[in-house]
Amino acid sequence: MSTYTFPCTRLAKIMEDETRTPLVMVACGSFSPITYLHLRMFGMGNSFAYINYQEMARDYIEDLGKFELIGGYFSPVSDQYSKEGLISATHRTAMCQLAVDCTSDWLMVDSWESRQTEYQPSVKVLDHFHTKLNVERNGILTPSGHNKKVRIMLLAGGDLIESFGFPGVWDPLDLNRILGEYGCLVVERTGVDVFGTLLSNDAIYKHRRNVYVVKQLIHNDISSTKIRLFVKRGMSIKYLLPNLVIEYIKTHKLYLE
């Protein structure tokens, strides 16, 4: 961690509308590899294969009229997270960085979680962002010269929120803190009943006003699992993730086994 620096070069330095709540979105995950769906989840408006994807979370936030988005982060999990297909955090973080560098002017990759020697629950990662943004940086400056606390939210796909209801997967205290103190932006995913999960899970329903469901207007079932299988079978992954990430995978001979 001696070389770690919190990335903030793309973070807004001053709010435009101080009547709103400054918001930072954080996406935690394996990103093995990162795909266009991960980028689209934030609202990148990417264009590939002559298809223009609509912005999602960013447009949703703007339409709400209560938040001002000042930045977004990918936080890849550490190597201690036990999951099939999880390659080195060094590679996963590098691919995330390549993806945001070639597609975004406001997204960043924070390597803090990926550098940890023990698995960090999502609530600890959100606590880390709170410390960096609100304690060490004292929030964000407003046009009137005051500082305002930044609201941090977990950005997740529908499959993640579905796991909130699985027994033994999430610590109930962590789940209550994530939803109660921070909140969650959930992007619908094909085949996942987000609203059914919201209604059936007591913890989620209790904090339902802190759970924002973003409708996916153009459905897409790209997954990292499918990408890994395509690579293993020698199938094309063009147009499924940024070209720089594809080249990185080829150069380092990833996902061949």
mmCIF file of C-alpha atoms in Angstrom:
data_model
loop_
_atom_site.group_PDB
_atom_site.id
_atom_site.type_symbol
_atom_site.label_atom_id
_atom_site.label_comp_id
_atom_site.label_asym_id
_atom_site.label_seq_id
_atom_site.Cartn_x
_atom_site.Cartn_y
_atom_site.Cartn_z
ATOM 1 C CA MET A 1 0.000 0.000 0.000
ATOM 2 C CA SER A 2 3.039 2.288 0.157
ATOM 3 C CA THR A 3 2.528 3.240 -3.500
ATOM 4 C CA TYR A 4 -1.244 3.715 -3.230
ATOM 5 C CA THR A 5 -2.766 7.081 -4.087
ATOM 6 C CA PHE A 6 -6.492 7.755 -4.033
ATOM 7 C CA PRO A 7 -7.547 8.685 -7.594
ATOM 8 C CA CYS A 8 -9.367 12.013 -7.754
ATOM 9 C CA THR A 9 -8.153 13.723 -10.944
ATOM 10 C CA ARG A 10 -11.557 13.270 -12.619
ATOM 11 C CA LEU A 11 -13.573 14.172 -9.538
ATOM 12 C CA ALA A 12 -15.517 17.426 -9.822
ATOM 13 C CA LYS A 13 -13.806 20.151 -7.784
ATOM 14 C CA ILE A 14 -16.854 22.373 -7.267
ATOM 15 C CA MET A 15 -20.594 21.765 -7.451
ATOM 16 C CA GLU A 16 -22.744 23.424 -10.077
ATOM 17 C CA ASP A 17 -26.016 23.326 -8.125
ATOM 18 C CA GLU A 18 -25.580 23.334 -4.355
ATOM 19 C CA THR A 19 -29.294 22.732 -3.773
ATOM 20 C CA ARG A 20 -28.637 19.146 -4.815
ATOM 21 C CA THR A 21 -26.733 16.403 -2.963
ATOM 22 C CA PRO A 22 -23.283 15.639 -4.402
ATOM 23 C CA LEU A 23 -23.096 11.974 -5.350
ATOM 24 C CA VAL A 24 -20.321 9.490 -6.076
ATOM 25 C CA MET A 25 -21.195 6.043 -7.446
ATOM 26 C CA VAL A 26 -19.025 3.049 -6.548
ATOM 27 C CA ALA A 27 -19.160 -0.279 -8.384
ATOM 28 C CA CYS A 28 -17.567 -3.202 -6.544
ATOM 29 C CA GLY A 29 -16.891 -6.458 -8.345
ATOM 30 C CA SER A 30 -14.474 -8.921 -9.898
ATOM 31 C CA PHE A 31 -14.331 -7.286 -13.360
ATOM 32 C CA SER A 32 -12.665 -10.382 -14.781
ATOM 33 C CA PRO A 33 -12.716 -8.926 -17.364
ATOM 34 C CA ILE A 34 -14.520 -5.584 -17.399
ATOM 35 C CA THR A 35 -17.152 -5.449 -20.186
ATOM 36 C CA TYR A 36 -19.214 -2.822 -21.961
ATOM 37 C CA LEU A 37 -22.109 -3.751 -19.672
ATOM 38 C CA HIS A 38 -20.070 -2.668 -16.634
ATOM 39 C CA LEU A 39 -19.332 0.654 -18.348
ATOM 40 C CA ARG A 40 -22.875 1.032 -19.591
ATOM 41 C CA MET A 41 -24.139 0.511 -16.040
ATOM 42 C CA PHE A 42 -22.601 3.860 -15.074
ATOM 43 C CA GLY A 43 -24.021 5.577 -18.136
ATOM 44 C CA MET A 44 -21.199 5.772 -20.613
ATOM 45 C CA GLY A 45 -23.230 6.123 -23.790
ATOM 46 C CA ASN A 46 -20.698 3.908 -25.576
ATOM 47 C CA SER A 47 -20.902 3.368 -29.291
ATOM 48 C CA PHE A 48 -19.761 0.165 -30.942
ATOM 49 C CA ALA A 49 -20.944 -2.071 -33.782
ATOM 50 C CA TYR A 50 -23.104 0.866 -34.894
ATOM 51 C CA ILE A 51 -25.198 0.591 -31.741
ATOM 52 C CA ASN A 52 -25.571 3.707 -29.555
ATOM 53 C CA TYR A 53 -26.354 2.728 -25.989
ATOM 54 C CA GLN A 54 -28.403 5.103 -23.892
ATOM 55 C CA GLU A 55 -27.020 6.391 -20.659
ATOM 56 C CA MET A 56 -28.430 4.624 -17.664
ATOM 57 C CA ALA A 57 -27.449 5.446 -14.096
ATOM 58 C CA ARG A 58 -26.226 8.941 -14.983
ATOM 59 C CA ASP A 59 -29.434 9.833 -16.821
ATOM 60 C CA TYR A 60 -31.478 8.349 -14.005
ATOM 61 C CA ILE A 61 -29.678 10.510 -11.446
ATOM 62 C CA GLU A 62 -30.200 13.630 -13.535
ATOM 63 C CA ASP A 63 -33.911 12.863 -13.934
ATOM 64 C CA LEU A 64 -34.354 12.489 -10.168
ATOM 65 C CA GLY A 65 -33.335 16.122 -9.741
ATOM 66 C CA LYS A 66 -32.030 15.650 -6.178
ATOM 67 C CA PHE A 67 -28.423 14.543 -6.788
ATOM 68 C CA GLU A 68 -25.466 16.015 -8.653
ATOM 69 C CA LEU A 69 -23.112 13.331 -9.911
ATOM 70 C CA ILE A 70 -19.507 14.375 -9.276
ATOM 71 C CA GLY A 71 -17.665 11.131 -10.015
ATOM 72 C CA GLY A 72 -17.754 7.361 -10.328
ATOM 73 C CA TYR A 73 -15.389 4.549 -9.352
ATOM 74 C CA PHE A 74 -14.685 0.924 -10.168
ATOM 75 C CA SER A 75 -13.313 -0.966 -7.173
ATOM 76 C CA PRO A 76 -11.999 -4.424 -8.187
ATOM 77 C CA VAL A 77 -11.979 -7.060 -5.442
ATOM 78 C CA SER A 78 -8.721 -8.408 -4.048
ATOM 79 C CA ASP A 79 -7.247 -11.796 -4.869
ATOM 80 C CA GLN A 80 -8.578 -13.039 -1.530
ATOM 81 C CA TYR A 81 -12.108 -13.127 -2.937
ATOM 82 C CA SER A 82 -12.772 -16.763 -3.736
ATOM 83 C CA LYS A 83 -14.496 -16.907 -7.114
ATOM 84 C CA GLU A 84 -14.109 -19.006 -10.252
ATOM 85 C CA GLY A 85 -12.337 -17.207 -13.087
ATOM 86 C CA LEU A 86 -10.725 -14.629 -10.803
ATOM 87 C CA ILE A 87 -7.316 -13.763 -12.231
ATOM 88 C CA SER A 88 -4.717 -11.538 -10.569
ATOM 89 C CA ALA A 89 -5.953 -8.199 -9.258
ATOM 90 C CA THR A 90 -3.051 -6.573 -11.081
ATOM 91 C CA HIS A 91 -4.508 -7.659 -14.431
ATOM 92 C CA ARG A 92 -8.101 -6.865 -13.498
ATOM 93 C CA THR A 93 -7.228 -3.380 -12.258
ATOM 94 C CA ALA A 94 -5.127 -2.713 -15.364
ATOM 95 C CA MET A 95 -8.015 -3.725 -17.653
ATOM 96 C CA CYS A 96 -10.425 -1.491 -15.739
ATOM 97 C CA GLN A 97 -7.991 1.412 -16.106
ATOM 98 C CA LEU A 98 -7.630 0.830 -19.844
ATOM 99 C CA ALA A 99 -11.415 0.715 -20.205
ATOM 100 C CA VAL A 100 -12.098 4.003 -18.403
ATOM 101 C CA ASP A 101 -9.163 5.756 -20.067
ATOM 102 C CA CYS A 102 -10.529 5.058 -23.546
ATOM 103 C CA THR A 103 -14.210 5.652 -22.799
ATOM 104 C CA SER A 104 -14.672 8.197 -20.014
ATOM 105 C CA ASP A 105 -13.681 11.583 -18.674
ATOM 106 C CA TRP A 106 -15.265 11.137 -15.229
ATOM 107 C CA LEU A 107 -14.868 7.476 -14.239
ATOM 108 C CA MET A 108 -11.903 6.298 -12.172
ATOM 109 C CA VAL A 109 -10.448 3.033 -10.873
ATOM 110 C CA ASP A 110 -9.556 2.783 -7.193
ATOM 111 C CA SER A 111 -7.056 0.004 -6.445
ATOM 112 C CA TRP A 112 -7.362 0.165 -2.639
ATOM 113 C CA GLU A 113 -9.670 -2.845 -2.310
ATOM 114 C CA SER A 114 -7.672 -4.904 -4.815
ATOM 115 C CA ARG A 115 -4.469 -4.345 -2.810
ATOM 116 C CA GLN A 116 -5.839 -5.700 0.478
ATOM 117 C CA THR A 117 -4.405 -8.922 1.905
ATOM 118 C CA GLU A 118 -7.831 -9.879 3.264
ATOM 119 C CA TYR A 119 -11.225 -9.839 1.589
ATOM 120 C CA GLN A 120 -13.051 -6.559 2.251
ATOM 121 C CA PRO A 121 -16.861 -6.591 2.544
ATOM 122 C CA SER A 122 -18.587 -3.967 0.380
ATOM 123 C CA VAL A 123 -19.512 -1.892 3.428
ATOM 124 C CA LYS A 124 -15.800 -1.533 4.288
ATOM 125 C CA VAL A 125 -15.109 -0.356 0.751
ATOM 126 C CA LEU A 126 -17.856 2.262 1.025
ATOM 127 C CA ASP A 127 -16.396 3.312 4.390
ATOM 128 C CA HIS A 128 -13.040 3.754 2.629
ATOM 129 C CA PHE A 129 -14.617 6.100 0.078
ATOM 130 C CA HIS A 130 -16.361 8.024 2.846
ATOM 131 C CA THR A 131 -13.023 8.532 4.595
ATOM 132 C CA LYS A 132 -11.251 9.635 1.427
ATOM 133 C CA LEU A 133 -14.000 11.949 0.198
ATOM 134 C CA ASN A 134 -15.582 13.358 3.349
ATOM 135 C CA VAL A 135 -12.941 13.096 6.070
ATOM 136 C CA GLU A 136 -9.660 13.685 4.239
ATOM 137 C CA ARG A 137 -11.050 15.938 1.478
ATOM 138 C CA ASN A 138 -13.866 17.531 3.533
ATOM 139 C CA GLY A 139 -16.487 16.821 0.872
ATOM 140 C CA ILE A 140 -16.846 19.094 -2.143
ATOM 141 C CA LEU A 141 -16.825 22.855 -2.491
ATOM 142 C CA THR A 142 -20.079 24.649 -3.358
ATOM 143 C CA PRO A 143 -20.449 27.843 -5.453
ATOM 144 C CA SER A 144 -21.106 29.810 -2.252
ATOM 145 C CA GLY A 145 -17.753 28.724 -0.808
ATOM 146 C CA HIS A 146 -18.975 26.107 1.650
ATOM 147 C CA ASN A 147 -18.099 22.413 1.733
ATOM 148 C CA LYS A 148 -20.799 19.807 1.365
ATOM 149 C CA LYS A 149 -20.681 16.147 2.382
ATOM 150 C CA VAL A 150 -20.582 13.722 -0.551
ATOM 151 C CA ARG A 151 -23.230 11.006 -0.705
ATOM 152 C CA ILE A 152 -21.705 7.662 -1.647
ATOM 153 C CA MET A 153 -23.828 4.939 -3.230
ATOM 154 C CA LEU A 154 -23.165 1.376 -4.253
ATOM 155 C CA LEU A 155 -23.871 0.850 -7.955
ATOM 156 C CA ALA A 156 -24.889 -2.721 -8.662
ATOM 157 C CA GLY A 157 -26.475 -4.956 -11.244
ATOM 158 C CA GLY A 158 -29.757 -6.683 -10.507
ATOM 159 C CA ASP A 159 -27.967 -9.987 -9.872
ATOM 160 C CA LEU A 160 -26.097 -8.457 -6.936
ATOM 161 C CA ILE A 161 -29.203 -7.132 -5.211
ATOM 162 C CA GLU A 162 -30.834 -10.521 -5.784
ATOM 163 C CA SER A 163 -27.994 -12.005 -3.699
ATOM 164 C CA PHE A 164 -29.015 -9.694 -0.830
ATOM 165 C CA GLY A 165 -31.863 -12.109 -0.211
ATOM 166 C CA PHE A 166 -29.784 -15.301 -0.219
ATOM 167 C CA PRO A 167 -29.287 -16.704 3.325
ATOM 168 C CA GLY A 168 -25.707 -16.513 4.573
ATOM 169 C CA VAL A 169 -24.354 -14.472 1.651
ATOM 170 C CA TRP A 170 -24.493 -11.034 3.295
ATOM 171 C CA ASP A 171 -23.991 -10.079 6.924
ATOM 172 C CA PRO A 172 -27.330 -8.539 8.026
ATOM 173 C CA LEU A 173 -25.508 -5.721 9.858
ATOM 174 C CA ASP A 174 -23.458 -4.925 6.742
ATOM 175 C CA LEU A 175 -26.558 -4.983 4.570
ATOM 176 C CA ASN A 176 -28.388 -2.610 6.895
ATOM 177 C CA ARG A 177 -25.429 -0.205 6.861
ATOM 178 C CA ILE A 178 -25.039 -0.340 3.077
ATOM 179 C CA LEU A 179 -28.707 0.384 2.462
ATOM 180 C CA GLY A 180 -29.324 2.610 5.485
ATOM 181 C CA GLU A 181 -26.208 4.798 5.496
ATOM 182 C CA TYR A 182 -25.147 4.769 1.860
ATOM 183 C CA GLY A 183 -27.888 3.520 -0.456
ATOM 184 C CA CYS A 184 -27.836 1.512 -3.637
ATOM 185 C CA LEU A 185 -28.413 2.203 -7.324
ATOM 186 C CA VAL A 186 -29.570 -1.023 -8.959
ATOM 187 C CA VAL A 187 -29.457 -1.447 -12.722
ATOM 188 C CA GLU A 188 -31.927 -4.028 -13.979
ATOM 189 C CA ARG A 189 -30.405 -7.127 -15.515
ATOM 190 C CA THR A 190 -32.051 -9.609 -17.873
ATOM 191 C CA GLY A 191 -33.707 -12.470 -15.998
ATOM 192 C CA VAL A 192 -33.533 -10.883 -12.532
ATOM 193 C CA ASP A 193 -36.700 -9.782 -10.718
ATOM 194 C CA VAL A 194 -35.351 -6.728 -8.870
ATOM 195 C CA PHE A 195 -38.735 -5.558 -7.636
ATOM 196 C CA GLY A 196 -39.604 -9.060 -6.412
ATOM 197 C CA THR A 197 -36.391 -9.092 -4.365
ATOM 198 C CA LEU A 198 -37.176 -5.637 -3.006
ATOM 199 C CA LEU A 199 -40.602 -6.761 -1.839
ATOM 200 C CA SER A 200 -39.540 -10.122 -0.403
ATOM 201 C CA ASN A 201 -36.431 -9.099 1.548
ATOM 202 C CA ASP A 202 -37.122 -7.371 4.869
ATOM 203 C CA ALA A 203 -33.834 -5.426 5.017
ATOM 204 C CA ILE A 204 -34.188 -4.125 1.474
ATOM 205 C CA TYR A 205 -37.839 -3.227 1.956
ATOM 206 C CA LYS A 206 -37.036 -1.420 5.197
ATOM 207 C CA HIS A 207 -34.573 0.838 3.349
ATOM 208 C CA ARG A 208 -36.485 0.880 0.043
ATOM 209 C CA ARG A 209 -36.294 4.678 -0.162
ATOM 210 C CA ASN A 210 -32.495 4.325 -0.367
ATOM 211 C CA VAL A 211 -32.723 1.775 -3.186
ATOM 212 C CA TYR A 212 -33.020 3.296 -6.654
ATOM 213 C CA VAL A 213 -33.894 0.947 -9.501
ATOM 214 C CA VAL A 214 -32.645 1.991 -12.939
ATOM 215 C CA LYS A 215 -34.673 0.577 -15.826
ATOM 216 C CA GLN A 216 -32.583 -1.047 -18.540
ATOM 217 C CA LEU A 217 -34.153 0.215 -21.752
ATOM 218 C CA ILE A 218 -31.928 -1.884 -24.003
ATOM 219 C CA HIS A 219 -31.381 -5.346 -22.570
ATOM 220 C CA ASN A 220 -27.918 -6.838 -22.667
ATOM 221 C CA ASP A 221 -26.726 -10.103 -21.146
ATOM 222 C CA ILE A 222 -22.985 -9.684 -21.674
ATOM 223 C CA SER A 223 -21.200 -11.207 -18.691
ATOM 224 C CA SER A 224 -17.575 -11.676 -17.683
ATOM 225 C CA THR A 225 -18.270 -15.418 -17.444
ATOM 226 C CA LYS A 226 -19.302 -15.563 -21.107
ATOM 227 C CA ILE A 227 -16.297 -13.473 -22.131
ATOM 228 C CA ARG A 228 -13.957 -15.922 -20.387
ATOM 229 C CA LEU A 229 -15.629 -18.856 -22.125
ATOM 230 C CA PHE A 230 -15.424 -17.153 -25.520
ATOM 231 C CA VAL A 231 -11.693 -16.587 -25.041
ATOM 232 C CA LYS A 232 -11.124 -20.146 -23.872
ATOM 233 C CA ARG A 233 -12.945 -21.505 -26.935
ATOM 234 C CA GLY A 234 -11.141 -19.191 -29.344
ATOM 235 C CA MET A 235 -14.300 -17.212 -30.176
ATOM 236 C CA SER A 236 -14.362 -13.501 -31.005
ATOM 237 C CA ILE A 237 -15.014 -11.013 -28.198
ATOM 238 C CA LYS A 238 -14.913 -7.948 -30.454
ATOM 239 C CA TYR A 239 -17.578 -5.319 -29.668
ATOM 240 C CA LEU A 240 -18.207 -6.890 -26.249
ATOM 241 C CA LEU A 241 -15.496 -4.911 -24.423
ATOM 242 C CA PRO A 242 -13.106 -2.085 -25.351
ATOM 243 C CA ASN A 243 -10.439 -2.918 -27.934
ATOM 244 C CA LEU A 244 -7.631 -1.965 -25.533
ATOM 245 C CA VAL A 245 -8.930 -4.541 -23.038
ATOM 246 C CA ILE A 246 -9.142 -7.180 -25.782
ATOM 247 C CA GLU A 247 -5.528 -6.474 -26.733
ATOM 248 C CA TYR A 248 -4.479 -6.705 -23.077
ATOM 249 C CA ILE A 249 -6.137 -10.116 -22.762
ATOM 250 C CA LYS A 250 -4.360 -11.345 -25.911
ATOM 251 C CA THR A 251 -0.975 -9.912 -24.911
ATOM 252 C CA HIS A 252 -1.049 -11.499 -21.465
ATOM 253 C CA LYS A 253 -2.707 -14.724 -22.698
ATOM 254 C CA LEU A 254 -5.489 -14.481 -20.126
ATOM 255 C CA TYR A 255 -8.451 -16.865 -19.734
ATOM 256 C CA LEU A 256 -7.004 -19.584 -21.975
ATOM 257 C CA GLU A 257 -7.308 -22.261 -19.290
#
